[in-house]
Short mmCIF file of C-alpha atoms in Angstrom, two decimals:
data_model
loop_
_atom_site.label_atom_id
_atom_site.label_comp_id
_atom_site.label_asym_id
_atom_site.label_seq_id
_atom_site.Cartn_x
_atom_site.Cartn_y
_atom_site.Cartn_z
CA UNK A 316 8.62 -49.74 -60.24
CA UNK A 317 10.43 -49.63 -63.63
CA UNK A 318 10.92 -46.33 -65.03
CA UNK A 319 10.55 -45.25 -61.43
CA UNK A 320 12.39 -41.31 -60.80
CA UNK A 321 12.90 -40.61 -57.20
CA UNK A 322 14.20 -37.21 -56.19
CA UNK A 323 15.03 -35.30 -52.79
CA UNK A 324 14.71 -31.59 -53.07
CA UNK A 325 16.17 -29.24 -50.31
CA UNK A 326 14.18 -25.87 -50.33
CA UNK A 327 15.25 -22.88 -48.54
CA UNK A 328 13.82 -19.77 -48.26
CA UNK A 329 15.79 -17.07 -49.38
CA UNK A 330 14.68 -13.74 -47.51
CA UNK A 331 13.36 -13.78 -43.49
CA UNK A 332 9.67 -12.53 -43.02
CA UNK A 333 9.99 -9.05 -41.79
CA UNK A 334 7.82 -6.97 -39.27
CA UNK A 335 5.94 -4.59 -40.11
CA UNK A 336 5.39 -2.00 -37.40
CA UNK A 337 5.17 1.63 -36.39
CA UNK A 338 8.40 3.55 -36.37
CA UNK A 339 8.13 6.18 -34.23
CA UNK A 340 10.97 8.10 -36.03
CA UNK A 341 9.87 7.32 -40.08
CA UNK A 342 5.87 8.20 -38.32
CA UNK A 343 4.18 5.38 -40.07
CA UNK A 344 4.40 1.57 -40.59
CA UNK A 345 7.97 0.51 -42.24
CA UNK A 346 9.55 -3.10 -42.42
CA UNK A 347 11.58 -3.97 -40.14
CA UNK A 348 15.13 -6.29 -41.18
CA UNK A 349 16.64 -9.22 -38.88
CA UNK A 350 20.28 -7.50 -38.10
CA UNK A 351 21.21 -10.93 -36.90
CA UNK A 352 22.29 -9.97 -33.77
CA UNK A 353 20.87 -10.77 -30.21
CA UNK A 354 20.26 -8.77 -27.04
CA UNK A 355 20.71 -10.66 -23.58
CA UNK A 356 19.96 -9.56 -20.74
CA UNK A 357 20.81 -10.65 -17.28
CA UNK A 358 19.22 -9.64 -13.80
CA UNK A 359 20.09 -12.20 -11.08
CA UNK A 360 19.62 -15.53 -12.13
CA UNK A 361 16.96 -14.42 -14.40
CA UNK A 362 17.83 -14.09 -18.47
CA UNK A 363 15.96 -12.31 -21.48
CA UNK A 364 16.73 -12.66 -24.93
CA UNK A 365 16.08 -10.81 -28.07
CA UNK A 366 17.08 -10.75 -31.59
CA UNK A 367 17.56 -6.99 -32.83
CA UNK A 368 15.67 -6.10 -36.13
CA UNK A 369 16.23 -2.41 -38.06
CA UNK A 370 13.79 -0.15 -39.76
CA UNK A 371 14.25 -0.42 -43.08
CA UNK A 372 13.73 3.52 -43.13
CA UNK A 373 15.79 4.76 -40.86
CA UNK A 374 17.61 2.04 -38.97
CA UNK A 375 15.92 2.07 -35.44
CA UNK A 376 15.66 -0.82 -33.59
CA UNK A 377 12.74 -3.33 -31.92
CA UNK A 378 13.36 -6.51 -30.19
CA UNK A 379 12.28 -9.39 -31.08
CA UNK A 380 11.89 -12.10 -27.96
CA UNK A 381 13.27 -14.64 -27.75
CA UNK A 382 12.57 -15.97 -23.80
CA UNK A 383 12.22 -13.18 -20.97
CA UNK A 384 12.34 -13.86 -16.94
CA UNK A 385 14.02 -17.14 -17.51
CA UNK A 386 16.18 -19.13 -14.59
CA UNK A 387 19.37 -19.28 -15.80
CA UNK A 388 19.38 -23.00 -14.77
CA UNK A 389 17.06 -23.61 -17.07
CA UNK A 390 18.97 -22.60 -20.37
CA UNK A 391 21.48 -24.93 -21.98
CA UNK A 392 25.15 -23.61 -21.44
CA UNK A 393 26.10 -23.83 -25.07
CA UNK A 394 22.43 -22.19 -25.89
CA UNK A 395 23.22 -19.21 -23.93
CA UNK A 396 26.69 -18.96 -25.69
CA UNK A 397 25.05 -19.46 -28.84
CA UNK A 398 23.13 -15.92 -27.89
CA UNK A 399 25.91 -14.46 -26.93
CA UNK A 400 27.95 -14.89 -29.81
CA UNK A 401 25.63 -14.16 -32.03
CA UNK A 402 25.62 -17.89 -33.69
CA UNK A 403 24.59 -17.16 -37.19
CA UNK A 404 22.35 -20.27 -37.13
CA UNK A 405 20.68 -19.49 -34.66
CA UNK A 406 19.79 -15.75 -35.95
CA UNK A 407 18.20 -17.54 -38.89
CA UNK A 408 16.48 -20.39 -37.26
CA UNK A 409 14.29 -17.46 -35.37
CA UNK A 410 13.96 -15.24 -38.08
CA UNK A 411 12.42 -17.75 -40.27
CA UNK A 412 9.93 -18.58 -37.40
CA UNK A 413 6.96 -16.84 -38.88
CA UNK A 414 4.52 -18.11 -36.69
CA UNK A 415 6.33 -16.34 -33.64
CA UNK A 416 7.42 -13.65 -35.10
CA UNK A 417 3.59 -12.79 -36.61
CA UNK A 418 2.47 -13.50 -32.74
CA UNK A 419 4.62 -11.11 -31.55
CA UNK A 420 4.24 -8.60 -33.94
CA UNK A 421 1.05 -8.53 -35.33
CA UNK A 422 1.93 -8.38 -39.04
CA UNK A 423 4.47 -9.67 -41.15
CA UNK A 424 5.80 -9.21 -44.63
CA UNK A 425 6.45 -12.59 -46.36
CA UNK A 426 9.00 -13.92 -49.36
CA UNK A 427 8.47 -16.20 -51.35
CA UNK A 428 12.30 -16.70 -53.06
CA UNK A 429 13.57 -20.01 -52.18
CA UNK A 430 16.23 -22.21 -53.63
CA UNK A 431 16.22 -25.42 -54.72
CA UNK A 432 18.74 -28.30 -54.57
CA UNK A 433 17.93 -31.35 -56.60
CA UNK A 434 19.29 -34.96 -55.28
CA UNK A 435 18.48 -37.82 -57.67
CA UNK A 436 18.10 -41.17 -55.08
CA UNK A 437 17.28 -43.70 -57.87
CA UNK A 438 16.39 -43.73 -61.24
CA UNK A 439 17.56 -42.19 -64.17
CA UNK A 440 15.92 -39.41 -66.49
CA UNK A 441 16.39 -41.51 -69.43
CA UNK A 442 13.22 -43.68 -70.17
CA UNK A 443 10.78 -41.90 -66.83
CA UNK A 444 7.44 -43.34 -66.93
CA UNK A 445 7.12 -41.69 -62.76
CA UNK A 446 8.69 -39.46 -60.48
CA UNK A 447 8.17 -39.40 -56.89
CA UNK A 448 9.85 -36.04 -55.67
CA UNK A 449 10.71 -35.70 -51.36
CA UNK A 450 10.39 -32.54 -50.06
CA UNK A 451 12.90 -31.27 -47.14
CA UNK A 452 12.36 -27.75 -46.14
CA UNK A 453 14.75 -26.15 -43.66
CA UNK A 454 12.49 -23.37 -42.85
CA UNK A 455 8.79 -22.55 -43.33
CA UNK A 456 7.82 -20.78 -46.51
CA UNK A 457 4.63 -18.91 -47.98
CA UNK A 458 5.24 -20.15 -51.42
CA UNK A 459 2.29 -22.40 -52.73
CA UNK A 460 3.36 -25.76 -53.71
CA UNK A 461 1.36 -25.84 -57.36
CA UNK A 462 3.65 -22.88 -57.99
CA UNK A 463 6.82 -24.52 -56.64
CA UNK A 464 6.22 -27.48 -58.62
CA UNK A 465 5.48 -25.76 -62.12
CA UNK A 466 8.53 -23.37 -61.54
CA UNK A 467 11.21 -26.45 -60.81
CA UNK A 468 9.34 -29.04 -64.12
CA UNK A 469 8.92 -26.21 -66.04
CA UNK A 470 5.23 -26.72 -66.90
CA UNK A 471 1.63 -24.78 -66.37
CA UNK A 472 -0.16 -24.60 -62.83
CA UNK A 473 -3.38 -25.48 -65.12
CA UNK A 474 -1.17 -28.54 -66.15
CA UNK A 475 -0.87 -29.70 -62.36
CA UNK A 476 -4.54 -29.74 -62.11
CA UNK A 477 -5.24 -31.52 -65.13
CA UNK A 478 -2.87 -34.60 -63.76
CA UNK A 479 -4.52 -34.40 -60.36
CA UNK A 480 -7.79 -34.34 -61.86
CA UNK A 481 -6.81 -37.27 -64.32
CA UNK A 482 -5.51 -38.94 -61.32
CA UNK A 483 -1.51 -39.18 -62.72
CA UNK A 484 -0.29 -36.96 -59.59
CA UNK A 485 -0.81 -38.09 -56.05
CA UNK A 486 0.26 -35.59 -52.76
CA UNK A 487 1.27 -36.81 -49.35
CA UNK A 488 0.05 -35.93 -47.13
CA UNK A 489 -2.86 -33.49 -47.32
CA UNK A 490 -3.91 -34.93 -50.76
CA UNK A 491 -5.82 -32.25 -53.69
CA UNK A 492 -5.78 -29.54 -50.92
CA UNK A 493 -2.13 -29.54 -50.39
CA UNK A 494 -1.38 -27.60 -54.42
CA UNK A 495 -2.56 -24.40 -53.09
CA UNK A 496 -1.07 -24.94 -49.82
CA UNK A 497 2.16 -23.37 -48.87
CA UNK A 498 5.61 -26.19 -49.53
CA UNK A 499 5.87 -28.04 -46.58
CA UNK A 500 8.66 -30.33 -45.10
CA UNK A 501 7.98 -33.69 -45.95
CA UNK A 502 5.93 -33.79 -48.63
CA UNK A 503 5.94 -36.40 -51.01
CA UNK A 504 4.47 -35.82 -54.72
CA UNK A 505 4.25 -38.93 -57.19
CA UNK A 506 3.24 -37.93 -60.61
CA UNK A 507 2.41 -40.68 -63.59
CA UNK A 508 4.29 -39.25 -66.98
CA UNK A 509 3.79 -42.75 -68.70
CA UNK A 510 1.42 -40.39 -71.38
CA UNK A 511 3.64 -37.39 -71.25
CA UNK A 512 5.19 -36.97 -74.51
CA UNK A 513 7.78 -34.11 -73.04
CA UNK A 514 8.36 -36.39 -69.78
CA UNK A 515 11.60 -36.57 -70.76
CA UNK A 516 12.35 -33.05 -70.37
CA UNK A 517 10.19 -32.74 -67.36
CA UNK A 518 12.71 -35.55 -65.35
CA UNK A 519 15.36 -33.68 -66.61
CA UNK A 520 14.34 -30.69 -64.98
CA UNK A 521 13.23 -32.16 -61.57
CA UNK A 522 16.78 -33.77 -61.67
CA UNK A 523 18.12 -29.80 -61.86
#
């Protein structure tokens, strides 16, 4: 499609969900911080794992698990030197794990800071009539997509909805509901600026 704009952005969430549970020593609910470090365990041929998070009060620990009661066997050599060593990556990869970490905890305290990194694929700002942005997320994150999108083009949430209403921005998948949805890894948006008198500016700043 002439005039066509197409644009990968890499999102990552800037700050881990965090607990939030009774501390026993601060006597009421406090947040609780990913320390990045990992407890293992071993008893026989059976391993636990957990990664150690601190009150944000008073520094005292709970243990976030990981696997418990597991057959040695069954975990991956480098795996179980990855918990040993305290593999940054790995830290990360569970502490962004929301879902697990609300299961095991009951309540969580979410961020919604995230950074942005804008790859132009093909296309050029210059003379936009469309842009059709890709969205890679390397972690989950509670931060809507309607406000993602007006934050990065620099235009009005009220905006978005007048373009999905007039039929000039298309989401996939999920469709209309997916705006005031949380960002999620692989969504495409396509939005129509043939009419847009500022699209110039708004390619610019999807380009970054």
């Amino acid at each position: 499609m002439s005039g066509l704009l197409r644009i990968r952005w890499a999102i990552a969430p800037q700050i881990a969900p965090r607990p939030l549970l009774n501390c026993n020593r601060c006597g009421g609910v406090k947040p609780y911080r990913c320390s990045g470090k990992f407890r293992v365990n071993a008893n026989g041929k059976r391993i636990d794992a957990w990664l150690i998070y601190r009150c944000t009060g008073c520094d005292n620990s709970w243990n976030f698990t990981i696997f418990e009661r597991c057959n040695r066997r069954d975990i991956e050599p480098a795996l179980l030197a990855a918990f040993e060593s305290n593999d940054p990556a790995l830290a990360q990869r569970h502490a962004f794990d929301a879902v697990a970490l609300r299961t095991r905890s009951g309540q969580i305290e979410e961020f919604h800071d995230v950074t942005v990194k804008k790859e132009p694929l093909d296309g050029r700002p210059e003379g936009v009539t469309a842009l059709w942005l890709e969205l890679r997320l390397d972690a989950a994150t509670p931060l809507r997509l309607d406000r993602l999108l007006a934050g990065e083009l620099g235009i009005s949430r009220s905006r978005l909805q007048t373009w999905q209403e007039r039929q000039l921005l298309a989401i996939e998948p999920d469709g209309a509901k997916a705006l005031r949805r949380p960002a999620r890894d692989g969504t495409a948006v396509h939005i129509d600026l043939s009419g847009e008198a500022d699209r110039n500016a708004i390619a610019a700043a999807a380009c970054g």
